[in-house]
């Protein structure tokens, strides 16, 4: 009887080991991290002012304040911006706007005051600015609201407001 229990226990361990090994062998290599993948150039919030002023007078910037881990940013970047591209003459909004990564400031005590310098109080947000006489002038902003999320029409209206819409 004891021999039968010992053999059953060893078979159970063997089957478990085989199953675990098979899982590890066939486990997907690329796991979806549910983050925004920023392609190209992006700016961090802590050097945004310096970057903006370095471009000289009479320059316009269209910033997208966001964090790649934020679910609302992922929604805008992956869903809404893709829909805007389809209506914007095939031109991706990510080619027009500059991505500002706020991740390093989220847990900072100065977080809200840094955002307010750019005319916003939360993210994700789109902000239009102009450099004039060495000063940054905020033209307008479009801020995401959880209760009334931004959609394709909202983004297109903001693009039109800033004269950067290429659609019909």
Coordinates of C-alpha atoms in Angstrom, one line a residue:
X1 CA 0.0 0.0 0.0
X2 CA 2.8 2.4 1.0
X3 CA 4.6 1.5 -2.2
X4 CA 1.5 2.4 -4.3
X5 CA 1.2 5.9 -2.5
X6 CA 4.8 6.6 -3.1
X7 CA 4.6 5.7 -6.8
X8 CA 1.4 7.8 -7.2
X9 CA 3.1 10.8 -5.5
X10 CA 6.2 10.5 -7.8
X11 CA 3.9 10.3 -10.9
X12 CA 2.1 13.4 -9.7
X13 CA 5.4 15.3 -9.3
X14 CA 6.6 14.1 -12.7
X15 CA 3.4 15.2 -14.5
X16 CA 3.5 18.6 -12.7
X17 CA 7.1 19.1 -13.7
X18 CA 6.4 18.2 -17.4
X19 CA 3.4 20.6 -17.4
X20 CA 5.4 23.5 -15.9
X21 CA 8.3 22.9 -18.3
X22 CA 5.9 22.9 -21.3
X23 CA 4.3 26.1 -20.1
X24 CA 7.7 27.8 -19.7
X25 CA 8.9 26.6 -23.1
X26 CA 5.7 27.8 -24.9
X27 CA 5.2 31.0 -22.9
X28 CA 4.8 34.0 -25.2
X29 CA 8.0 36.0 -25.5
X30 CA 6.4 39.4 -26.1
X31 CA 4.0 40.3 -23.3
X32 CA 1.6 43.2 -23.8
X33 CA 2.6 45.7 -21.1
X34 CA -0.4 48.0 -21.8
X35 CA 1.8 51.0 -22.2
X36 CA 1.9 53.7 -24.9
X37 CA 4.9 53.0 -27.1
X38 CA 6.3 56.5 -27.9
X39 CA 7.8 56.4 -31.3
X40 CA 10.2 59.2 -32.1
X41 CA 11.0 62.2 -30.0
X42 CA 9.5 63.0 -26.6
X43 CA 10.2 65.6 -24.0
X44 CA 10.1 65.3 -20.2
X45 CA 8.2 67.8 -18.2
X46 CA 11.3 68.9 -16.3
X47 CA 13.0 70.3 -19.4
X48 CA 10.0 71.4 -21.4
X49 CA 10.4 75.1 -20.7
X50 CA 14.0 75.1 -21.8
X51 CA 13.2 73.1 -24.9
X52 CA 10.3 75.4 -25.9
X53 CA 12.3 78.6 -25.5
X54 CA 15.3 77.1 -27.4
X55 CA 13.2 77.0 -30.6
X56 CA 13.2 80.8 -30.9
X57 CA 10.5 83.5 -31.3
X58 CA 7.4 83.0 -33.4
X59 CA 7.4 79.2 -33.1
X60 CA 4.4 77.2 -32.2
X61 CA 4.3 73.9 -30.3
X62 CA 1.4 71.5 -29.8
X63 CA 2.1 69.4 -26.8
X64 CA 0.4 66.1 -25.6
X65 CA 1.0 65.8 -21.8
X66 CA 0.7 62.2 -20.9
X67 CA 2.2 59.2 -19.1
X68 CA 2.8 56.0 -21.1
X69 CA 1.3 53.9 -18.2
X70 CA -1.9 55.9 -17.8
X71 CA -5.0 54.0 -19.2
X72 CA -6.6 57.3 -20.5
X73 CA -3.4 58.1 -22.4
X74 CA -3.3 54.6 -23.9
X75 CA -6.9 55.1 -24.9
X76 CA -6.2 58.4 -26.6
X77 CA -3.0 57.3 -28.2
X78 CA -4.1 53.9 -29.5
X79 CA -7.8 54.6 -30.3
X80 CA -8.7 58.2 -30.7
X81 CA -5.4 59.4 -32.4
X82 CA -5.7 56.5 -34.9
X83 CA -9.3 57.6 -35.8
X84 CA -8.0 61.2 -36.2
X85 CA -5.4 60.0 -38.7
X86 CA -8.1 58.5 -40.8
X87 CA -9.9 61.8 -41.0
X88 CA -6.8 64.0 -41.2
X89 CA -5.7 63.2 -44.7
X90 CA -3.8 60.2 -43.5
X91 CA -1.5 62.4 -41.4
X92 CA -1.0 61.0 -37.9
X93 CA -1.5 63.4 -35.0
X94 CA 1.7 62.0 -33.5
X95 CA 3.5 63.7 -36.4
X96 CA 2.0 67.1 -35.5
X97 CA 2.1 67.1 -31.7
X98 CA 5.1 66.7 -29.4
X99 CA 4.8 64.1 -26.6
X100 CA 5.5 65.4 -23.1
X101 CA 6.1 62.6 -20.6
X102 CA 4.9 63.6 -17.1
X103 CA 5.7 60.2 -15.5
X104 CA 8.7 61.5 -13.5
X105 CA 6.5 64.3 -12.0
X106 CA 3.4 62.4 -11.0
X107 CA 4.6 61.7 -7.4
X108 CA 6.4 65.0 -7.1
X109 CA 5.1 67.7 -4.7
X110 CA 5.4 70.3 -7.5
X111 CA 3.4 68.2 -9.9
X112 CA 0.2 70.3 -10.0
X113 CA 2.1 73.6 -10.1
X114 CA 4.2 72.4 -13.0
X115 CA 1.1 71.4 -15.0
X116 CA -0.6 74.8 -14.1
X117 CA 2.4 76.6 -15.7
X118 CA 1.2 75.1 -19.0
X119 CA -2.5 76.0 -18.4
X120 CA -3.7 72.5 -17.3
X121 CA -4.4 70.9 -14.0
X122 CA -4.3 67.2 -15.1
X123 CA -3.4 64.9 -17.9
X124 CA -3.9 63.7 -20.6
X125 CA -4.1 67.1 -22.2
X126 CA -3.2 68.8 -25.5
X127 CA -1.7 72.3 -25.2
X128 CA -0.9 74.8 -27.9
X129 CA 1.8 77.3 -27.1
X130 CA 3.7 80.1 -29.0
X131 CA 7.1 81.6 -28.2
X132 CA 7.0 85.4 -28.5
X133 CA 9.7 87.8 -27.4
X134 CA 11.4 85.1 -25.3
X135 CA 8.1 84.3 -23.4
X136 CA 5.9 81.2 -23.7
X137 CA 2.3 82.1 -24.4
X138 CA -0.4 79.5 -23.9
X139 CA -2.9 79.7 -26.7
X140 CA -5.4 77.0 -25.7
X141 CA -5.7 73.5 -24.2
X142 CA -7.9 70.5 -24.4
X143 CA -8.0 68.4 -21.2
X144 CA -9.3 64.9 -20.8
X145 CA -12.2 64.4 -18.5
X146 CA -13.1 60.9 -17.2
X147 CA -16.8 61.7 -17.2
X148 CA -16.8 63.0 -20.8
X149 CA -13.7 61.4 -22.5
X150 CA -12.2 63.1 -25.5
X151 CA -13.2 61.6 -28.9
X152 CA -12.2 62.0 -32.5
X153 CA -14.4 65.1 -33.0
X154 CA -13.0 66.8 -30.0
X155 CA -9.4 66.3 -31.2
X156 CA -10.3 67.4 -34.8
X157 CA -12.0 70.6 -33.4
X158 CA -8.8 71.3 -31.4
X159 CA -6.7 70.8 -34.5
X160 CA -8.9 73.1 -36.5
X161 CA -8.8 75.7 -33.7
X162 CA -5.0 75.7 -34.1
X163 CA -5.0 75.6 -37.9
X164 CA -3.2 72.3 -38.1
X165 CA -6.0 70.1 -39.5
X166 CA -5.3 68.6 -42.9
X167 CA -8.6 66.8 -43.5
X168 CA -11.6 68.0 -45.5

